[in-house]
Structure formats: structure tokens, C-alpha cells
Coordinates of C-alpha atoms in Angstrom, one line a residue:
X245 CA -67.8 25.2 19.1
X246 CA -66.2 21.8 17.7
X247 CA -65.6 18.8 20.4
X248 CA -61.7 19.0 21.6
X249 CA -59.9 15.5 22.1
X250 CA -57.4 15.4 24.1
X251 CA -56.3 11.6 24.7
X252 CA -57.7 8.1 23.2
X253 CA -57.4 5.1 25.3
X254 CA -55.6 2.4 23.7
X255 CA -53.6 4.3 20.9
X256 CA -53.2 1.2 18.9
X257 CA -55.0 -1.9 17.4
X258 CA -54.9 -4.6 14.8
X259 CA -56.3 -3.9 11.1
X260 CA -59.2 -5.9 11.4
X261 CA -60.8 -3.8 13.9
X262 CA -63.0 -4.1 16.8
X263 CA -60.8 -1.9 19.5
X264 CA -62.8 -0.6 21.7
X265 CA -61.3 3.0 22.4
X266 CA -61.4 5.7 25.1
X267 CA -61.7 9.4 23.9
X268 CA -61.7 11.9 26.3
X269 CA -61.9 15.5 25.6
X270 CA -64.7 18.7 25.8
X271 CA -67.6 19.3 24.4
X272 CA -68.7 16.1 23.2
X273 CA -72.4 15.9 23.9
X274 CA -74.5 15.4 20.8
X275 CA -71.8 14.4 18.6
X276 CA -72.6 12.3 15.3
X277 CA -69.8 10.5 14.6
X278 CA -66.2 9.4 15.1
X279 CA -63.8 8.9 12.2
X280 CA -60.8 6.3 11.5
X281 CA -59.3 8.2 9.3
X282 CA -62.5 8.8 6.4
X283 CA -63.9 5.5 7.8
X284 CA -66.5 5.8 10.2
X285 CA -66.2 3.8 13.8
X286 CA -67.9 0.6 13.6
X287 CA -69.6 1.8 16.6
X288 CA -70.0 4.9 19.7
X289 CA -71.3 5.9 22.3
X290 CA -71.2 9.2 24.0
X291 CA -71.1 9.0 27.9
X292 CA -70.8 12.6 28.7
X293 CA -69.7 16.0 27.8
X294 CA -66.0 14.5 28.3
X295 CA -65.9 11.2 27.1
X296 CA -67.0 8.8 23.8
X297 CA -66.1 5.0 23.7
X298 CA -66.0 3.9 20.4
X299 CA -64.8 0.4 18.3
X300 CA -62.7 0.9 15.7
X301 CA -63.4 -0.5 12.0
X302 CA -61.0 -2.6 9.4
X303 CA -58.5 -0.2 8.1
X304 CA -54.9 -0.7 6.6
X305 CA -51.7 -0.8 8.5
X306 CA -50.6 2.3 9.6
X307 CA -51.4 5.6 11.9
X308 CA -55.2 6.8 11.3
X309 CA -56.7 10.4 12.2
X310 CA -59.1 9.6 14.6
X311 CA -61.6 12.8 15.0
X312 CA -65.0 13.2 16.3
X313 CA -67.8 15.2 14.1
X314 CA -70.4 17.5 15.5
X315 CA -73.0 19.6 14.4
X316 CA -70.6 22.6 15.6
X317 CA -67.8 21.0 13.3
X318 CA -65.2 18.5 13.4
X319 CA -62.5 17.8 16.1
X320 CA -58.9 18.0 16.2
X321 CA -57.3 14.6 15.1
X322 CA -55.6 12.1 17.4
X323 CA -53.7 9.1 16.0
X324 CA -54.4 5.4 16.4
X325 CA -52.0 3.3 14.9
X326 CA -53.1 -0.1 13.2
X327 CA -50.7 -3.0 13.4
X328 CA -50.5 -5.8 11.2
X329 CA -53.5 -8.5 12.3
X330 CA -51.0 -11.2 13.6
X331 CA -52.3 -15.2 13.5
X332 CA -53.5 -15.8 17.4
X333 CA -50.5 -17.8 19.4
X334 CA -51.4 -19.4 22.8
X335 CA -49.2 -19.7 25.2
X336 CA -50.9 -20.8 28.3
X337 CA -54.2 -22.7 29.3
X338 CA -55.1 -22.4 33.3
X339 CA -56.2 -24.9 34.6
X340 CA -54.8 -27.7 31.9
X341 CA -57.4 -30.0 32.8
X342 CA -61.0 -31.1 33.6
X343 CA -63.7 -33.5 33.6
X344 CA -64.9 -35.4 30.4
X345 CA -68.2 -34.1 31.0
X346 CA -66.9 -30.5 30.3
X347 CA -67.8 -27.2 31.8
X348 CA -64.9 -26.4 33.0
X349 CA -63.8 -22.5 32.6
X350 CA -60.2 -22.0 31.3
X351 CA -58.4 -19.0 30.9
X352 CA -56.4 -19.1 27.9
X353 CA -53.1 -16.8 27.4
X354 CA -51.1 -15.3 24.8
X355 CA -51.4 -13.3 22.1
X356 CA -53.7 -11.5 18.5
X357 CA -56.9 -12.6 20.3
X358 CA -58.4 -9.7 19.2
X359 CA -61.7 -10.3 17.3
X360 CA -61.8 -14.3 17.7
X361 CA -64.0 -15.6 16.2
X362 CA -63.8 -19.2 17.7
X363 CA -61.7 -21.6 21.0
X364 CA -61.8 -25.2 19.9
X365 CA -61.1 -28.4 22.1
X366 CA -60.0 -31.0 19.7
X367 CA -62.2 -29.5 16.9
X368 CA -65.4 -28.8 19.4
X369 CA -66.2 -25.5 19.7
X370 CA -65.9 -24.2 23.4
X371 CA -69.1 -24.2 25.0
X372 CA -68.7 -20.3 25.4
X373 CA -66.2 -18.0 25.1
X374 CA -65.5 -13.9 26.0
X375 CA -62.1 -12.0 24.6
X376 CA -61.4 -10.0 27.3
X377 CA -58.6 -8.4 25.7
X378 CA -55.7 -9.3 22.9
X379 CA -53.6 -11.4 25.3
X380 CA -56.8 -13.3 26.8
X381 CA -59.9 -15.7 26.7
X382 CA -62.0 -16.9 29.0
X383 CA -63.2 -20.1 27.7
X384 CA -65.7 -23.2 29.0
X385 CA -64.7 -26.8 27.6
X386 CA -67.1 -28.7 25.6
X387 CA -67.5 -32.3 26.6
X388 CA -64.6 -34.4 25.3
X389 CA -62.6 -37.8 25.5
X390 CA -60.2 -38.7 28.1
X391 CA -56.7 -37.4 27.1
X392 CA -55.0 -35.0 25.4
X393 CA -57.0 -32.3 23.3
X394 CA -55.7 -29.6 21.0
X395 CA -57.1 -26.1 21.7
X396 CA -56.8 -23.2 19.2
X397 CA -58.2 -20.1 18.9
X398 CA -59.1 -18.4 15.4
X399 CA -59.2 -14.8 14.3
X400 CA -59.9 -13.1 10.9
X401 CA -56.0 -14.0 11.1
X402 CA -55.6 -17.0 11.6
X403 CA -55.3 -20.2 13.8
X404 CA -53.6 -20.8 16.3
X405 CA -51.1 -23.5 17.0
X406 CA -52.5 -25.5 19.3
X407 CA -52.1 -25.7 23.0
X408 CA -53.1 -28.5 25.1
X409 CA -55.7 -29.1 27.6
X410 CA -56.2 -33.2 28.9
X411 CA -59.9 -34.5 30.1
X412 CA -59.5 -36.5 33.0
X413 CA -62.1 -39.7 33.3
X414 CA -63.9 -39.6 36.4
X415 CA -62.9 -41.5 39.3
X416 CA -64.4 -45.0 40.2
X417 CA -64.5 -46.6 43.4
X418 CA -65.2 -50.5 43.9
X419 CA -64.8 -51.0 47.3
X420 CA -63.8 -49.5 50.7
X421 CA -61.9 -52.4 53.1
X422 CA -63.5 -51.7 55.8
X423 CA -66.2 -50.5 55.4
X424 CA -67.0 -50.3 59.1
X425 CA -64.7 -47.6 61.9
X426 CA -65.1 -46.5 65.1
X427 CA -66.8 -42.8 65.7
X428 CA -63.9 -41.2 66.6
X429 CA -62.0 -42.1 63.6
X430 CA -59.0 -43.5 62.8
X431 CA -59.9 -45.8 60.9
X432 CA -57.4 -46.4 57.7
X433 CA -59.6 -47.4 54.9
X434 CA -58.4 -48.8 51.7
X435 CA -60.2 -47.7 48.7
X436 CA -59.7 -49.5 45.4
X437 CA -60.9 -48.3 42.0
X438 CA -59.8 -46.6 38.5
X439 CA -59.1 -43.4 37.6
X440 CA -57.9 -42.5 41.6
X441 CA -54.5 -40.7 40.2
X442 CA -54.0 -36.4 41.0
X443 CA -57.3 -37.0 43.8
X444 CA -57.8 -33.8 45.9
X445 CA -60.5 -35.0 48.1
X446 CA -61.9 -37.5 50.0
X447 CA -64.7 -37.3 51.6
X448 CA -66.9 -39.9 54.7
X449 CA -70.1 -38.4 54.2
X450 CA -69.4 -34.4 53.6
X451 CA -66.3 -34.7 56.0
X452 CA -62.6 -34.6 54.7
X453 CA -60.7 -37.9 55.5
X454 CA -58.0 -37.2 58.1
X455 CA -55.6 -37.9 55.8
X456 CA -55.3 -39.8 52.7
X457 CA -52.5 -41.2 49.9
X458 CA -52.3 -42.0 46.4
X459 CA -51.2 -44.9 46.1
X460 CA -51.7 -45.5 42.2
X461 CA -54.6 -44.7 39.6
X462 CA -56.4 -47.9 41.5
X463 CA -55.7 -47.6 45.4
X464 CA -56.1 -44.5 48.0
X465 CA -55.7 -45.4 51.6
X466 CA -57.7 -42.7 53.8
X467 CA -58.0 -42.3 57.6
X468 CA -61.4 -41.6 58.3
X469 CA -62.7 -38.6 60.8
X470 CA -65.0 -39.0 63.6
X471 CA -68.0 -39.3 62.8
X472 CA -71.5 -41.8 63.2
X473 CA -73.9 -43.9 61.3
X474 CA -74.0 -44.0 57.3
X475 CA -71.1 -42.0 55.7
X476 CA -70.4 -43.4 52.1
X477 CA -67.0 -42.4 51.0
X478 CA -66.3 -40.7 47.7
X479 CA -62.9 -39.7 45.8
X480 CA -62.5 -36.3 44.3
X481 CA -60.3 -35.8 40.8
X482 CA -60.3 -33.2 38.4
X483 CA -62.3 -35.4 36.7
X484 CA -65.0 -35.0 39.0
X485 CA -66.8 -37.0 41.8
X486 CA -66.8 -40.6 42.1
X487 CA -69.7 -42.9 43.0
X488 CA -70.0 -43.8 46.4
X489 CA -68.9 -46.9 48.3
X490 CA -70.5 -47.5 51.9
X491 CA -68.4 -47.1 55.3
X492 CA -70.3 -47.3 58.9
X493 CA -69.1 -46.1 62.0
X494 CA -69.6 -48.0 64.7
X495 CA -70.2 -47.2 68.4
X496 CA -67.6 -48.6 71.1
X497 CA -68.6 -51.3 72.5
X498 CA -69.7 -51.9 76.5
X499 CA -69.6 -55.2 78.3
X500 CA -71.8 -54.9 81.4
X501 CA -71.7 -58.5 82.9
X502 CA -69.7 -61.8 82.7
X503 CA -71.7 -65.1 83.5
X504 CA -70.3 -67.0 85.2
X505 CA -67.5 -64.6 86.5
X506 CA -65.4 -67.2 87.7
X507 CA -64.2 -70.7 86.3
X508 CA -61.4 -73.4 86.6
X509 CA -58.3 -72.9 85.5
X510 CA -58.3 -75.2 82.7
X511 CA -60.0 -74.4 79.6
X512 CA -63.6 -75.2 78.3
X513 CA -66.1 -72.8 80.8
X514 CA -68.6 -71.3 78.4
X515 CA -68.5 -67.8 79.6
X516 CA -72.0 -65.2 78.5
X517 CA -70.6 -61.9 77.7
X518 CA -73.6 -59.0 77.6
X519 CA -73.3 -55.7 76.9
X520 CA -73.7 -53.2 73.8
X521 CA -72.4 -52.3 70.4
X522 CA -71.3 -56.4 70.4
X523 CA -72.5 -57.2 66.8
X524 CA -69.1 -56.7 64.9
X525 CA -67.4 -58.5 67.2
X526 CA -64.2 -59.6 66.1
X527 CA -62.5 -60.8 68.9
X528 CA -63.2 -61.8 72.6
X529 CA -59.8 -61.6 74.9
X530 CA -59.2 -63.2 78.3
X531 CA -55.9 -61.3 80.1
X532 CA -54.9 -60.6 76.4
X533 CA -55.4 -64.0 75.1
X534 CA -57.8 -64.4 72.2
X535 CA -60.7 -67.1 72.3
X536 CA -63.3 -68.5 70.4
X537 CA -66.7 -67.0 70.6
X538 CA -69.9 -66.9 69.0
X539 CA -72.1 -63.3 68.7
X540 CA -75.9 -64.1 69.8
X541 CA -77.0 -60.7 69.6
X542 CA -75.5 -57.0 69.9
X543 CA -75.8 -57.5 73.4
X544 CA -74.5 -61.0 74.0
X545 CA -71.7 -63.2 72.9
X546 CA -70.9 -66.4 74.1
X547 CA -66.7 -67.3 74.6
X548 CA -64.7 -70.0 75.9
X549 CA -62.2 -69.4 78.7
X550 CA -59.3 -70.6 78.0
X551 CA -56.9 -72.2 80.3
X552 CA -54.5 -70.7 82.9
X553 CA -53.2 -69.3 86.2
X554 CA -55.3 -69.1 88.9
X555 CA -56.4 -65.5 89.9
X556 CA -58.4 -62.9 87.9
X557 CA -58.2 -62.0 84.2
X558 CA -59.5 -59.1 82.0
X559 CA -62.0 -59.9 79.3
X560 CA -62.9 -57.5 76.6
X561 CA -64.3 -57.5 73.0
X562 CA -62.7 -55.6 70.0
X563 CA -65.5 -55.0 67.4
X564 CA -65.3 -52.3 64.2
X565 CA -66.2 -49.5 66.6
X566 CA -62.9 -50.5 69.1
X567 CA -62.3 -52.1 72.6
X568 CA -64.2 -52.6 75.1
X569 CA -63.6 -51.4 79.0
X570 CA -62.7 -54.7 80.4
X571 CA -64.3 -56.9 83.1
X572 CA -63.1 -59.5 85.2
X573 CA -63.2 -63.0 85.2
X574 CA -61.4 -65.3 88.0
X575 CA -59.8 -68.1 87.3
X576 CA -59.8 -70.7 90.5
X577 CA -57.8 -73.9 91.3
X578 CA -59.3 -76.8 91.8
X579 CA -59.3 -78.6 95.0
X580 CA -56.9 -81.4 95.6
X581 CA -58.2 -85.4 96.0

């Protein structure tokens, strides 16, 4: 008994073939052929006793009698209509835009993909690229030069008019002022550079910044994160990833003693400040009033009192990693003559 069809799966396709089609009926097991009218499918395959997949060939515009031959005899006729092949249009790349480097994987949509035959950036051929049906292509850039490239698609058809798809250089960084924060963050860091415009990330070490702004294609500020030790800061564009410019984080740092803890009230007493984390220092306080000071060591810095009231007076030390807890120093009045 001959296969019966009973629907095909699309019902339509251009005249230059390659459709694959759907036919699902009875009795199809150990069929020999499918027919496009006289013209035999370009290819099939039978999946079971209900269903063939087959690719239809080149054929002339109009409806074709699509049947299925068996050893029984031949099957009833369904039609499939061939259109006019109609020159590829594109109306949509997603994303528009990538590194120089290529690699990237666009989807390109619009319209007579079928049977492409090549997706060019600026004339380069796409590194790869898969119909995956008439309205779209997967495609993956080629390397290319900063700026605008043309991308077109061809068919037995045609070519395309061309849509647009911009490489983006890679981002550069120079420098990072400063380069040193505290470990819990906050630090806002100024980062200069080229190519810094449309940046999505920025990164101390493998962490997100806090926050961070754009504020042209040669300056980000970012806030850094908490974090500790060695995290070089890099900027992320569709471009790619920038080089790397250092930033430290620096421990708070502790005073522990104050020699001598007590002084005249004028100015000119050499005060010993020891402690921890003291190598950054930049700047020594006494009640709130800034001093001159040399740093001996991370754990010592010389300052000189300045003058004052008598009584007592809270020193600290502001270094990259913060402000010290304060000590006291005492200020006394001399005796009179």
C-alpha cells in the first residue's frame, strides 16, 4: 500500500531551494524518494513510519506536487509553493558592536537568508556563520578596524544592503591617582586613559568598583571596594579589557605611644610618634592642627608640636589606609620668673 501524506511543514520556500521540510503521514518506512514536482529532493531522510524530512531542490516559481515514492507506489500529492528568491535585506545586527580583535557572535535580522552563501564585515568574511532560518544568522566577527564596518549577507540572490556593525578599540589605562586606599574602600580613584567611553566595568582586583563615572573617552572616576593588598584596576568596554594600572590598599594606621607626651606650649618639641601602618603618612595633626613631620619607619614618625593652649591635645596620623585612633599630648605652661 502507497505512503499517505497528510501535511508538510513549511508549505512554502524560495526557488533556489534548500527548505528543509516536514512531511508527516503513514506508511512511510522504506520509502525511495520524495518528489518536487518531477525533480527529486535534494535530500531525505525517513525518521519513522510517520514522518520524512526532506530539502527541497531549485525549481521555478510557483506551487510544486510534492509526493513520496515507494516500492508499494507513489503518494498522494501535497503542494509547496516556491516564491521568487528575493535579494537578502538586513534589518537588524544585535549587539552593533565589539572588540577589534573579533569574535564576537552577532545575530543578524531580516529577511531572503535562505541559502547564504556568505556574512561580510567590511568585505571580511565572518569568521563563521549558521542560517538558522530565512529571517536569521548567527554570525561571529572577523577581526577588523576601529569604526564603522558594512555587513552584508549574500544569497544565490543577491547582496544585501549593508547594515552596520562599529569595532570599538580597546580601552587603555595610564594611571590610577591614587593608587593607594584604605581596606574598607572608599577610596575615589581617578583613572586616565583612551578609549574609556560606553565602559561597563571596573574592576580592583576581580571586585566591581563601588561605583564608577564616565567622565569622557580619557577619565573614569571609580570608588573602590574593600578590599587588601595588590588589586590592579582594569576598565571594561565593548572593546575588551584594558591593561592594568596598580592600586594598594592600605591598612589603618595605629599609634601606640607619644614621646615625650607632654611639652610647652610654644612650638618646637620634637615629638616620636610609634605605632603601625605609618609609612604613607601624609599628615600628623595636633588637636586638628597639621605639623611637620618626618616618617622614620612604618612604625615611627617624628613631628613638631606646634604651639598653643595649655591643657591636652589629640594627635593622630592620616596615611592612604585613613586616620589614626588619636592619643594625647599635653601641652603645659611654663613657670613664671
Amino acid at each position: 500500500m502507497p505512503p499517505t501524506i497528510n501535511t508538510i511543514n513549511p508549505s512554502q520556500g524560495p526557488t533556489t531551494g534548500g527548505t528543509t521540510v516536514t512531511l508527516t503521514g503513514t506508511g512511510m518506512t522504506g520509502s525511495i524518494a520524495v518528489r518536487f514536482g518531477s525533480t527529486n529532493a535534494t535530500s531525505f531522510t525517513v525518521n519513522s513510519a510517520t514522518q520524512i524530512t526532506a530539502v527541497s531542490p531549485p525549481y521555478a516559481a510557483g506551487a510544486a506536487a510534492v509526493t513520496v515514492v515507494h516500492p508499494t507506489g507513489t503518494s498522494n500529492s501535497v503542494m509547496f509553493t516556491y516564491t521568487a528568491a528575493q535579494v537578502p535585506v538586513v534589518t537588524d545586527i544585535a549587539p552593533n558592536n565589539g572588540p577589534t580583535a573579533g569574535g564576537t557572535s552577532v545575530i543578524l535580522t531580516g529577511t531572503g537568508f535562505t541559502g547564504a552563501t556568505a556574512v561580510k564585515f567590511a568585505g571580511v568574511p565572518a569568521t563563521s556563520f549558521t542560517v538558522n532560518s530565512a529571517t536569521q544568522i548567527t554570525a561571529v566577527t572577523p577581526a577588523g578596524n576601529a569604526g564603522a564596518a558594512a555587513v552584508t549577507v549574500t544569497t544565490p540572490a543577491g547582496t544585501s544592503a549593508p547594515g552596520a556593525f562599529f569595532y570599538v578599540a580597546p580601552p587603555v589605562l595610564n594611571s590610577a591617582d591614587p593608587a593607594q586606599g584604605p581596606t574598607a574602600g572608599g577610596a575615589v580613584v581617578t583613572l586616565t586613559g583612551s578609549n574609556l567611553l560606553n565602559a561597563t566595568t571596573v574592576r580592583f582586583g576581580s571586585t566591581n568598583a563601588a561605583s564608577f563615572t564616565v567622565v569622557s573617552a580619557t577619565q573614569i572616576t571609580a570608588t573602590a571596594p574593600p578590599g587588601t593588598g595588590s588589586s590592579p584596576i582594569t576598565v571594561i568596554t565593548s572593546g575588551g579589557t584594558s591593561n592594568p594600572v596598580a592600586f594598594t590598599y592600605v591598612a589603618t594606621p595605629a599609634l601606640t605611644a607619644l614621646v615625650p607626651l607632654a611639652g610647652p606650649t610654644s612650638a618646637g618639641t620634637v615629638v616620636t610618634l610609634t605605632g603601625t601602618n605609618l609609612a604613607t603618612a601624609k599628615a600628623v595633626t595636633f588637636g586638628g592642627t597639621a605639623v611637620s613631620f618626618t616618617v622614620v619607619s612604618d612604625t615611627q614618625i617624628t613631628g613638631v608640636a606646634p604651639a598653643g593652649p595649655a591643657g591636652p591635645v589629640t594627635v593622630t596620623v592620616t596615611t592612604a589606609g585613613g586616620t589614626s585612633p588619636g592619643l594625647t599630648y599635653t601641652r603645659k605652661a611654663q613657670p613664671g620668673i
